[in-house]
Every structure is written in C-alpha cells, then in structure tokens.
Short mmCIF file of C-alpha atoms in Angstrom, two decimals:
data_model
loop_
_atom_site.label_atom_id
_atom_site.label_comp_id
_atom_site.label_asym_id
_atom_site.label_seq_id
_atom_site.Cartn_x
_atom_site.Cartn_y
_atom_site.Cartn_z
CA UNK Q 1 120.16 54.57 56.66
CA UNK Q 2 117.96 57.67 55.87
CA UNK Q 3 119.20 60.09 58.81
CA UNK Q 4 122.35 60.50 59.95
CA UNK Q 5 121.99 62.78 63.05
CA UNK Q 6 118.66 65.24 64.55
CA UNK Q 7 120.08 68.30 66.20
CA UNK Q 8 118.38 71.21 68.22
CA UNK Q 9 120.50 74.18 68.98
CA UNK Q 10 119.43 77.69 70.04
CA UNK Q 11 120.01 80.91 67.97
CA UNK Q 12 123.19 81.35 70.25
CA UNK Q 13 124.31 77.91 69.42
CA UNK Q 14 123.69 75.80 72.58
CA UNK Q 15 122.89 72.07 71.58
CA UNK Q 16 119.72 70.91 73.53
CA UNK Q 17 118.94 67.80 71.51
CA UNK Q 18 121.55 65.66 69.42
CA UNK Q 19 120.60 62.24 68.28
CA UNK Q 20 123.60 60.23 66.22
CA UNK Q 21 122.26 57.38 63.82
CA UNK Q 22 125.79 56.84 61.95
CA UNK Q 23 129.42 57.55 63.10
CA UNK Q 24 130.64 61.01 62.32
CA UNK Q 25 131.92 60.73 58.40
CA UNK Q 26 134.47 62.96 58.52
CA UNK Q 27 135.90 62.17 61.59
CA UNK Q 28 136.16 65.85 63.07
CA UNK Q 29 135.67 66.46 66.89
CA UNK Q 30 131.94 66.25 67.71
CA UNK Q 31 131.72 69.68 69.11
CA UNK Q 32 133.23 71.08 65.83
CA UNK Q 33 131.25 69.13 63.56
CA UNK Q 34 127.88 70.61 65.55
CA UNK Q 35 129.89 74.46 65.30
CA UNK Q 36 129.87 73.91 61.61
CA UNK Q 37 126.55 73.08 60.96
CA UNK Q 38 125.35 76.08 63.67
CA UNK Q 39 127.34 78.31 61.22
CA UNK Q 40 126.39 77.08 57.68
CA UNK Q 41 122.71 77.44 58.88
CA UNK Q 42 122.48 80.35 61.22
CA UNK Q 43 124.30 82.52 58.33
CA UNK Q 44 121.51 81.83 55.68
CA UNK Q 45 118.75 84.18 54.67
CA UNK Q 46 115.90 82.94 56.16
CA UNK Q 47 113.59 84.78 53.97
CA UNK Q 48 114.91 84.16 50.68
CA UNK Q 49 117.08 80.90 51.05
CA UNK Q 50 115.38 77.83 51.36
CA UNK Q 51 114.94 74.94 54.69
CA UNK Q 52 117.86 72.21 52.82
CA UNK Q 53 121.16 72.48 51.93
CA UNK Q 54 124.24 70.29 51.15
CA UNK Q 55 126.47 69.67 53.91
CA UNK Q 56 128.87 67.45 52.08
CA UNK Q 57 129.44 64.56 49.70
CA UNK Q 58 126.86 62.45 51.61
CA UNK Q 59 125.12 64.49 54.41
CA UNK Q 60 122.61 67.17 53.06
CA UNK Q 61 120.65 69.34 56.29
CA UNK Q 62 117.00 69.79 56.49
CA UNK Q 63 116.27 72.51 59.53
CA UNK Q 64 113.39 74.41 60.21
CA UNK Q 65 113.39 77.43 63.13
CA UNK Q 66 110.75 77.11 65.54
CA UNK Q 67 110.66 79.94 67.56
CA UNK Q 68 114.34 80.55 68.89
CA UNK Q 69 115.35 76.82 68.01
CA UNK Q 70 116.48 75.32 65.31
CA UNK Q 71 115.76 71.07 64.51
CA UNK Q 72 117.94 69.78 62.27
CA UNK Q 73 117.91 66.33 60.48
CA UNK Q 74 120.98 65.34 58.66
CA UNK Q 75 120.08 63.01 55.56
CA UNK Q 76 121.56 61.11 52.77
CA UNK Q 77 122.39 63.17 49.93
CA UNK Q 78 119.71 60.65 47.97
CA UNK Q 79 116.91 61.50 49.76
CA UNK Q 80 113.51 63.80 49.48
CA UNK Q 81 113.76 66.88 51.35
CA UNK Q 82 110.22 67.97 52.47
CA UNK Q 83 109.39 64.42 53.98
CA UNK Q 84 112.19 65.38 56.65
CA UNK Q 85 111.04 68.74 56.78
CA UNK Q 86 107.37 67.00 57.73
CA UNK Q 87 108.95 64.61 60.06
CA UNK Q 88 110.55 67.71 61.74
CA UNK Q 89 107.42 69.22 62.25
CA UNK Q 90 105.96 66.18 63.18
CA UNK Q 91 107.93 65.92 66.23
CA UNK Q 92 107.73 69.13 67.19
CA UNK Q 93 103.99 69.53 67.25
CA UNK Q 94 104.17 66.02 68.63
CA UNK Q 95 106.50 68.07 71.68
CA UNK Q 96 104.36 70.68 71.38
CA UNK Q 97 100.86 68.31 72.61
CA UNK Q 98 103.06 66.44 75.25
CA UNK Q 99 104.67 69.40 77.18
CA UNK Q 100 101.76 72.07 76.30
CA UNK Q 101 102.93 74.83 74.89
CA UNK Q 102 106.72 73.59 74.80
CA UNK Q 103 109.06 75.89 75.21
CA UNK Q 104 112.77 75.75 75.28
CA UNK Q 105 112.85 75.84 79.07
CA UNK Q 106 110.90 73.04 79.13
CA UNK Q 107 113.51 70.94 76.79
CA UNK Q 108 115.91 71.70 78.81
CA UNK Q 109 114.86 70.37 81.85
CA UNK Q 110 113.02 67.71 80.64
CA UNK Q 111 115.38 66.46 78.23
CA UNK Q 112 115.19 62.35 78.92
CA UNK Q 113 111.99 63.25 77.91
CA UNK Q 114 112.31 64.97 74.74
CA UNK Q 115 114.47 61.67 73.41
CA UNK Q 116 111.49 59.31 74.56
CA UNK Q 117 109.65 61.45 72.04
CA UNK Q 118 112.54 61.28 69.76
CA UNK Q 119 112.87 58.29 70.27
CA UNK Q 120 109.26 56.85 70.01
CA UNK Q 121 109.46 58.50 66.51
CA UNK Q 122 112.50 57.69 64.96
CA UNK Q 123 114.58 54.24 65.38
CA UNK Q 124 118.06 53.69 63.34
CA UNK Q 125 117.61 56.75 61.30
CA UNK Q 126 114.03 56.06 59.90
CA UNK Q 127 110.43 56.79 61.04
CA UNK Q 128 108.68 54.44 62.76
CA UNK Q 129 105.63 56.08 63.63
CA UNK Q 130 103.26 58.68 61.70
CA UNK Q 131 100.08 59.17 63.56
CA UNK Q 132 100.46 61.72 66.00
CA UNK Q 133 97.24 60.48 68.04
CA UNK Q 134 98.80 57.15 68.23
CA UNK Q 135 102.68 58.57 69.46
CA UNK Q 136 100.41 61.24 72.53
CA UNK Q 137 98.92 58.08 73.54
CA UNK Q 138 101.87 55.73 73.91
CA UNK Q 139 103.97 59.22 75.25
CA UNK Q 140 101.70 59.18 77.83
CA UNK Q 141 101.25 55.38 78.64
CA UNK Q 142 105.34 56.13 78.88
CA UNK Q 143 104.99 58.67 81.10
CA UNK Q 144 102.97 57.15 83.25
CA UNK Q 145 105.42 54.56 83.87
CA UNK Q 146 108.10 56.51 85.56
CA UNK C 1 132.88 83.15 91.47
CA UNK C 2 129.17 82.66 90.85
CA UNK C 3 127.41 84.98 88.66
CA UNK C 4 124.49 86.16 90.34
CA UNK C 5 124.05 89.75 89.20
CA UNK C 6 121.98 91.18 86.18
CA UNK C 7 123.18 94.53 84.75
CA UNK C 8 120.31 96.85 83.23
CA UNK C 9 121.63 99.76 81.38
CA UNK C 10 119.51 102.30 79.96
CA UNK C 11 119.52 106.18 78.81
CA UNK C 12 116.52 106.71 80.80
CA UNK C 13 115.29 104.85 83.69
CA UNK C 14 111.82 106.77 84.27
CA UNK C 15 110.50 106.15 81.41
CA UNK C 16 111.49 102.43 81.67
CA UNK C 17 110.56 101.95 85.31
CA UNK C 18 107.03 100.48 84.88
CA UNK C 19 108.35 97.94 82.39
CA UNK C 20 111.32 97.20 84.67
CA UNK C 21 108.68 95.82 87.57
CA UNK C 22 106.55 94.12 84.76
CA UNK C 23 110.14 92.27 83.72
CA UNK C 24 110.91 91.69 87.30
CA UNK C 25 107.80 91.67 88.87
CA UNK C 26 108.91 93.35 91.67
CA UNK C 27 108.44 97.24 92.58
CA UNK C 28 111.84 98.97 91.65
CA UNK C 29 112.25 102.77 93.24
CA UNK C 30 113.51 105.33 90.89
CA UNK C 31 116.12 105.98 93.46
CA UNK C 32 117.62 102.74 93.96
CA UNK C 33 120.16 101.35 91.16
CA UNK C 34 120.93 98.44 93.26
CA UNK C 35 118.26 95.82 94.38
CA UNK C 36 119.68 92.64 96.11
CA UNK C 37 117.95 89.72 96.06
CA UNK C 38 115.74 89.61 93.31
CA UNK C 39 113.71 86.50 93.59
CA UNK C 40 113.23 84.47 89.95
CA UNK C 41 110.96 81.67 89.77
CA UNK C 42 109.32 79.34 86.65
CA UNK C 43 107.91 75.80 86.80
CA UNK C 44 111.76 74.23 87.52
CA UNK C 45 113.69 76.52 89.58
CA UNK C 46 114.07 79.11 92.01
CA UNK C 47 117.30 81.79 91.42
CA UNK C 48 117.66 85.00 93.42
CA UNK C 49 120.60 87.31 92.19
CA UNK C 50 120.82 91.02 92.27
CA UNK C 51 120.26 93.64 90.19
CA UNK C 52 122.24 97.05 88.77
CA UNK C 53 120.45 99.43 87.38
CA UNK C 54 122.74 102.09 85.49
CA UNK C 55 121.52 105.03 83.42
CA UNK C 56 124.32 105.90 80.58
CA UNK C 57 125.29 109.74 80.93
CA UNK C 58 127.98 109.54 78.22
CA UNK C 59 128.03 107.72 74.28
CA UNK C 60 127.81 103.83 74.21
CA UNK C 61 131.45 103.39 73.31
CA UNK C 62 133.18 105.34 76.39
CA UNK C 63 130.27 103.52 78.45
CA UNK C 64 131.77 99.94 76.51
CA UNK C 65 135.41 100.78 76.54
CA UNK C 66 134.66 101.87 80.54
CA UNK C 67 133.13 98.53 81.36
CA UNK C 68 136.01 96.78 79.17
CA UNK C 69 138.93 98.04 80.86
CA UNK C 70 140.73 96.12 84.05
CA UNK C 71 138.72 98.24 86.72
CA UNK C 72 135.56 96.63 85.62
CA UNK C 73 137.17 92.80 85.46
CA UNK C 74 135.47 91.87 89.20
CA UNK C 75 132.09 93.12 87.50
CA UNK C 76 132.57 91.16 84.18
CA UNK C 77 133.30 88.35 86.60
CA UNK C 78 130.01 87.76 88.39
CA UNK C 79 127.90 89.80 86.18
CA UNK C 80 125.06 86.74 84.46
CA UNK C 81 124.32 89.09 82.11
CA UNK C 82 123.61 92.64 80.56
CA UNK C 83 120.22 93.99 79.43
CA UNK C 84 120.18 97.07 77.20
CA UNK C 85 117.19 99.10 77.29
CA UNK C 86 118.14 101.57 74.61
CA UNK C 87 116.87 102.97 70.95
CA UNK C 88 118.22 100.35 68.66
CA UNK C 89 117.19 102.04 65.14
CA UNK C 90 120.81 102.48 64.08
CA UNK C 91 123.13 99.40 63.41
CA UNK C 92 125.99 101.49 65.02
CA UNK C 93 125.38 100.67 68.67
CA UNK C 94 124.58 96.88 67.87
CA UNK C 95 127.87 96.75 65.97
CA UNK C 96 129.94 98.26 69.00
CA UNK C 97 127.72 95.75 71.37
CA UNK C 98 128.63 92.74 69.29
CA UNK C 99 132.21 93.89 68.57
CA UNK C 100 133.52 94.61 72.03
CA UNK C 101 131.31 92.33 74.68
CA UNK C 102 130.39 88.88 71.88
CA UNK C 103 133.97 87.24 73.60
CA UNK C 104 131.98 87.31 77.42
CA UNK C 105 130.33 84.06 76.71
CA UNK C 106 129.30 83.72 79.62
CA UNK C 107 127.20 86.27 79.82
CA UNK C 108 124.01 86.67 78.07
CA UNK C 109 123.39 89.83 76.05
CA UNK C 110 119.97 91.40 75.54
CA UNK C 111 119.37 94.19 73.53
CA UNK C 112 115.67 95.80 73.70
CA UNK C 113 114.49 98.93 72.30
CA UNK C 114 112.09 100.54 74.19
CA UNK C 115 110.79 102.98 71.81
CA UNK C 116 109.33 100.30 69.30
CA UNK C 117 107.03 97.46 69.34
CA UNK C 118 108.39 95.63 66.10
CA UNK C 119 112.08 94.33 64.93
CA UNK C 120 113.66 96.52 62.75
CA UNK C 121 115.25 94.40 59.69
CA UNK C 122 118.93 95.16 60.57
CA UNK C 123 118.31 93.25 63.58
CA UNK C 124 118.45 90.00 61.92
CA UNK C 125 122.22 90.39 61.41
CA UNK C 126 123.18 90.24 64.72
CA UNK C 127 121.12 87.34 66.10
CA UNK C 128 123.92 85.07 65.99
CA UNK C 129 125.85 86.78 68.80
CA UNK C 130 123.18 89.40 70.48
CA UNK C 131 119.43 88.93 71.41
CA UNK C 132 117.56 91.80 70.12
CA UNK C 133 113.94 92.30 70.78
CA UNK C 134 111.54 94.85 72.05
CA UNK C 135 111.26 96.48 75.36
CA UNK C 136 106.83 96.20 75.46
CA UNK C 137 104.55 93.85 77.10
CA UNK C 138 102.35 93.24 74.13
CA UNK C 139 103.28 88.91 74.07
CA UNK C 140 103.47 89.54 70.64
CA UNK C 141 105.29 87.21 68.68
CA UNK C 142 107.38 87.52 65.62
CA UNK C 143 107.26 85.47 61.99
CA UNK C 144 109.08 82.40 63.86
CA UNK C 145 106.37 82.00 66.56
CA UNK C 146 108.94 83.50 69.00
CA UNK C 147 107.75 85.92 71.76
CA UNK C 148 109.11 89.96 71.68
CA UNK C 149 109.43 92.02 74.39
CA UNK C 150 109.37 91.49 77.87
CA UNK C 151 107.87 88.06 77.89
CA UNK C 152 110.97 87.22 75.53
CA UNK C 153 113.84 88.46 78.10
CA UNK C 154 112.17 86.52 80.92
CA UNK C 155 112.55 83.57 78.78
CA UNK C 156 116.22 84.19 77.75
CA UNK C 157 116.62 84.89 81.91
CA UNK C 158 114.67 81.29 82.16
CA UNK C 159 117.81 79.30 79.95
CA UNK C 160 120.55 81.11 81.60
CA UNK C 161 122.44 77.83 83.36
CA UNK C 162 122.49 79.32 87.04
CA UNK C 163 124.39 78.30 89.20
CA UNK C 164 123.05 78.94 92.39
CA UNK C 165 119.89 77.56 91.68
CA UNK C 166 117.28 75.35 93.46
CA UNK C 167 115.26 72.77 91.47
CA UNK C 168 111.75 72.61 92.67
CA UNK C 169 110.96 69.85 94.52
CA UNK C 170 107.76 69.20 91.96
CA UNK C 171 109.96 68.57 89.13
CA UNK C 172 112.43 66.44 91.19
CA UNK C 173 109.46 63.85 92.87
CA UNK C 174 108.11 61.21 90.34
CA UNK C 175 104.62 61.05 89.95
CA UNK C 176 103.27 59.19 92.85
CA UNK C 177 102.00 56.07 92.71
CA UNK C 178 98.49 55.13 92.50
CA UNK C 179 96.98 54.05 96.32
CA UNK C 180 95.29 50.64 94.97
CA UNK C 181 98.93 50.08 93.88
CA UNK C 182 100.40 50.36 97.30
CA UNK C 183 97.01 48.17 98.65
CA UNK C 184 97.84 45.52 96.30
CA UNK C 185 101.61 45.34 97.54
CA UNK C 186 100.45 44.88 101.16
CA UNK C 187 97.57 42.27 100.03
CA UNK C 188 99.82 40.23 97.99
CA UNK C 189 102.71 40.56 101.31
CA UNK C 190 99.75 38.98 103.24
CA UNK C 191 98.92 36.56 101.09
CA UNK C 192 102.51 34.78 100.51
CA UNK C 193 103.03 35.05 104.31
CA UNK C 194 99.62 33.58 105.03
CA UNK C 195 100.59 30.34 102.46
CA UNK C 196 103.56 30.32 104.12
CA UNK C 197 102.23 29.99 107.67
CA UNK C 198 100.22 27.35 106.32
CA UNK C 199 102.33 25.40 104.23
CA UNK C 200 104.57 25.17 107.88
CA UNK C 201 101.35 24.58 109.72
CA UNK C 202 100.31 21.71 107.45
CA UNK C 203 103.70 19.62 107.29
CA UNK C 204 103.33 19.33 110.99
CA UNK C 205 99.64 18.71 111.37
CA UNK C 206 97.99 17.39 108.86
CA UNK C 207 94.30 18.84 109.54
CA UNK C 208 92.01 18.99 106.54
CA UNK C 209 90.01 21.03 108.25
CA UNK C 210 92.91 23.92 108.51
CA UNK C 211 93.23 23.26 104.97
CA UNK C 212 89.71 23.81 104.44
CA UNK C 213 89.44 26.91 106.55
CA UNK C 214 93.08 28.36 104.87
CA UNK C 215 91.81 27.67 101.05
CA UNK C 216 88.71 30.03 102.19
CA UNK C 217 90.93 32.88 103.59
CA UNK C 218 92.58 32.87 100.93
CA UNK C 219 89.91 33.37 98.70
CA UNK C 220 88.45 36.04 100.52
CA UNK C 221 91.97 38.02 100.09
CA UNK C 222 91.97 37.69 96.35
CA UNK C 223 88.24 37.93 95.51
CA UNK C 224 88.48 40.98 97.93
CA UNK C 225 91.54 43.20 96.10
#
C-alpha cells in the first residue's frame, strides 16, 4: 500500500479532510497523531525547506500549501516523492474545476463531497484515475445523482 | 453562552471607517462603537452577531492585561473573535498578541495592518497561532494563492463554526428532479394499474376483443412517454 493517510488541515490546525488507508502504526490517539504532523509541517521554512519529509521508520509526508490549507499524503518510506506531490495537485485542481474557485468554505460545507472526489481518485491507498477530464465528467455524472 | 459578538480594536477608527463598511458592508457611524445585529451572509449560511468597536487610548499590553483580567471574563465568554486593525511593523505587539490571548481557542484572532498593502517577513512566524494580513481592499493575493486584506478576514469570518447560524435552504434542498422523471413515474403507475384492471377483467370474461382493445392502450402509453 502506497499511501497511508491524505490530510487537509488549516494554518490554525483544523482537520477538514482525513482519509485513513492503513491502521495508525504507532498506535497513538488519532487526534495526536494529526497534532504531530500539523506541528512537524507548519514549523518548516517554507521558502527554503522542501514539500517531503520523514515522519518515521515507515511513513514519510508529502504536503503542499494551497492557499491557507495544507494536503497532506502520508507514504511509504520506499516511495517517489513528486508523483504524490502531482497527485496532490491533481486533486486539488480537480476540486478546484468541480466547486469553481474552491475555497475552504466551500470544503467545509460540502465535505461528502470533497471525499467523492477523494474518493473517485484514490482507492486503498493508490491512484486509480489520472485524467482530470475523465474524473469532472464522472464528478458530475455523480453529482447528478443525488 | 453563544458567541455572537466580534471585537474590532484599533488606534484610530477614522481613518479605518471606510474599510470597516467595505469589511462589513454595512454603514458604521463614527459615533457608534456598538452595532447590534450585523447581518453576515455567503453561499451556506446566514449569521447576525454584533459588533464592538474600541479605539485603544493606552499601550497594547495594559489594553491585553485589561481585557485578561476577571472583569473582562463575561466578554471573553461570548466574544467570536477579535480583529486588530493596528501597525504591525514591529514583532513586539504580535508577540504580546500571541503570548497572552493564543490559549482563547475559541476565538479567532486577526491581526491586520492598515498602513501596508504587503506582509512583512516577521509575519510568517506567527501564522501558526495568529492570522496576520493586511487591512486594504486590493484582492491581492500572496505567494500561496491566498487572498490579503479585507477579502481575507471575511473569509476567516466565513470558517468561524457559528453557532447561531441558519443554513440556507439552497444548500439544504437536493437538486430537483428532472419533470420527464416525475411524468414517467405517473405513466408507468398507470400502466401497471391498467394491466392490472385487465388481467382481473380478463379472468372473469374472457373477451378477445377487450384484449384486443387493452394490448392497443397499452401501446399508446409506452410509444407515447
């Protein structure tokens, strides 16, 4: 299994997204687990540090800031870094085309949406979809549905 | 107790008054520091809560330690959240800020400087605990696509988890559904209770005819929808 867990958290450190794709490895609380990643990550330099680092023996993080959130994928330690960083991006611009100009307001409150997206893209910790065009289109045939 | 009140402090509310209405869109009179009511709306939600204006008239600390002490505990108690519309060039005043009102979580805590229209670098080391950004209305936005200004506190107003607000009935409804869809629901009800009325019909008298004359009706419904 390629990712472990996808989180979104604000600059404050409010979760609004938080996928799991393995059981918690070290067997801390949840909410503690998240509070140490918000901390490792919101105290780097942005400007000088770069988008991975390790997390421990087997997780290593791959976050990128997009406007006051951060997405974070959790990976195996054996794994390529900038393919996660693209898949991050990925599904955000893929957000970005559903909602219109997504914003963090709009996450919030249309969360069960957000994980159709997330989930549309990712299944048991690995991509299943690419092509942006073709993930709109079924978003939308999705939508539709409800 | 429900915190439904937004505290605006600032050195000098004239200069800031214009900005103020932008932020609230609302027309705010230099002589009132207390406006009840304020309506808030975006695409979700409706909030009203009021609004304190206070000018400080003494340093930052006496006006923190002030606001700190037991007097002020009702306040910290419904109070959403603080805006500061002050200079923010030196680290000092962020430092006392963060040190003294980070443990009202609660609360949210803006910091805008009116008197510049980009971040100054310190800024970055408080973003953990503080939201710093400018006080103009430029929608400018910085390296990390976020907005600055005034189009950035109505956003951080936006996420605040009120609790006395209404969802808008838009957002609630699901999408309607299409009107052939509810036609096809009543020509399909038709059409089993029709074959139904027959099927009774045609146990009883056994009229090919009938049967002739149903088999066409039935036709007509489906060639029809």
């Amino acid at each position: 299994m390629s990712i472990r867990f996808i989180l979104c958290f604000n600059k404050q450190g409010v979760v609004r997204l938080v996928r799991w794709y393995t059981a918690n490895e070290s067997g801390r609380e949840t909410q503690e687990f998240i509070a140490q990643i918000y901390r490792l990550i919101s105290s780097r330099d942005h400007k000088h540090q770069s988008n991975f680092v390790e997390f421990s023996d087997v997780t290593k993080l791959i976050y990128k800031r997009y406007a006051g959130l951060y997405f974070v994928m959790g990976v195996d330690m054996r794994d390529e870094e900038p393919i996660y960083l693209s898949h991050i991006h990925l599904f955000v611009e893929v957000l970005d085309n559903f909602f219109g100009n997504v914003c963090e307001l709009d996450i919030v409150f249309n969360f069960y949406k957000v994980y159709m997206v997330l989930d549309e893209m990712f299944l048991a910790g690995e991509i299943q979809e690419v092509s942006k065009d073709v993930l709109v289109e079924k978003l939308h045939i999705l939508d539709k549905l409800e | 107790m429900t915190r439904d009140k937004v505290l605006i402090l600032c050195d000098d509310r004239s200069k800031i008054n214009d900005n103020l209405e932008l932020l609230f869109k609302q027309p705010l009179s230099l002589d009132t520091n207390i406006v009840k009511g304020i309506p808030w709306e975006n695409k979700y939600y409706t909030v009203e809560f009021d609004l304190y204006i206070d000018e400080i008239d003494t340093n930052l600390t006496d006006w923190i330690d002030e606001f700190m002490s037991d007097e002020c505990e009702l306040l910290r108690e419904v109070l959403a959240g603080i805006i500061f519309v002050l200079p923010l060039g030196q680290k000092d005043d962020l430092e006392q800020i963060q040190s003294h009102l980070k443990s009202e979580n609660d609360m949210f805590l803006i910091c805008s400087d009116p008197t510049t229209e980009s971040e100054y670098p310190h800024w970055e080391d408080f973003t953990t605990t503080l939201e710093i950004t400018t006080f103009g209305n430029s929608k400018a936005r910085n390296e990390y696509g976020e907005l600055m200004g005034i189009p950035r506190i109505q956003e951080i107003i936006d996420t605040y988890p009120w609790t006395n607000s209404e969802l808008k009935q838009d957002h609630l409804e699901s999408s309607k559904p299409e009107d052939t869809v509810g036609d096809d629901n009543i020509q399909l009800h038709h059409l089993l209770s029709t074959l139904q009325e027959a099927k009774s019909k045609y146990s009883e008298n056994k009229d090919d005819s009938m049967a002739q004359e149903l088999c066409e009706e039935i036709a007509k419904l489906i060639l029809d929808s």
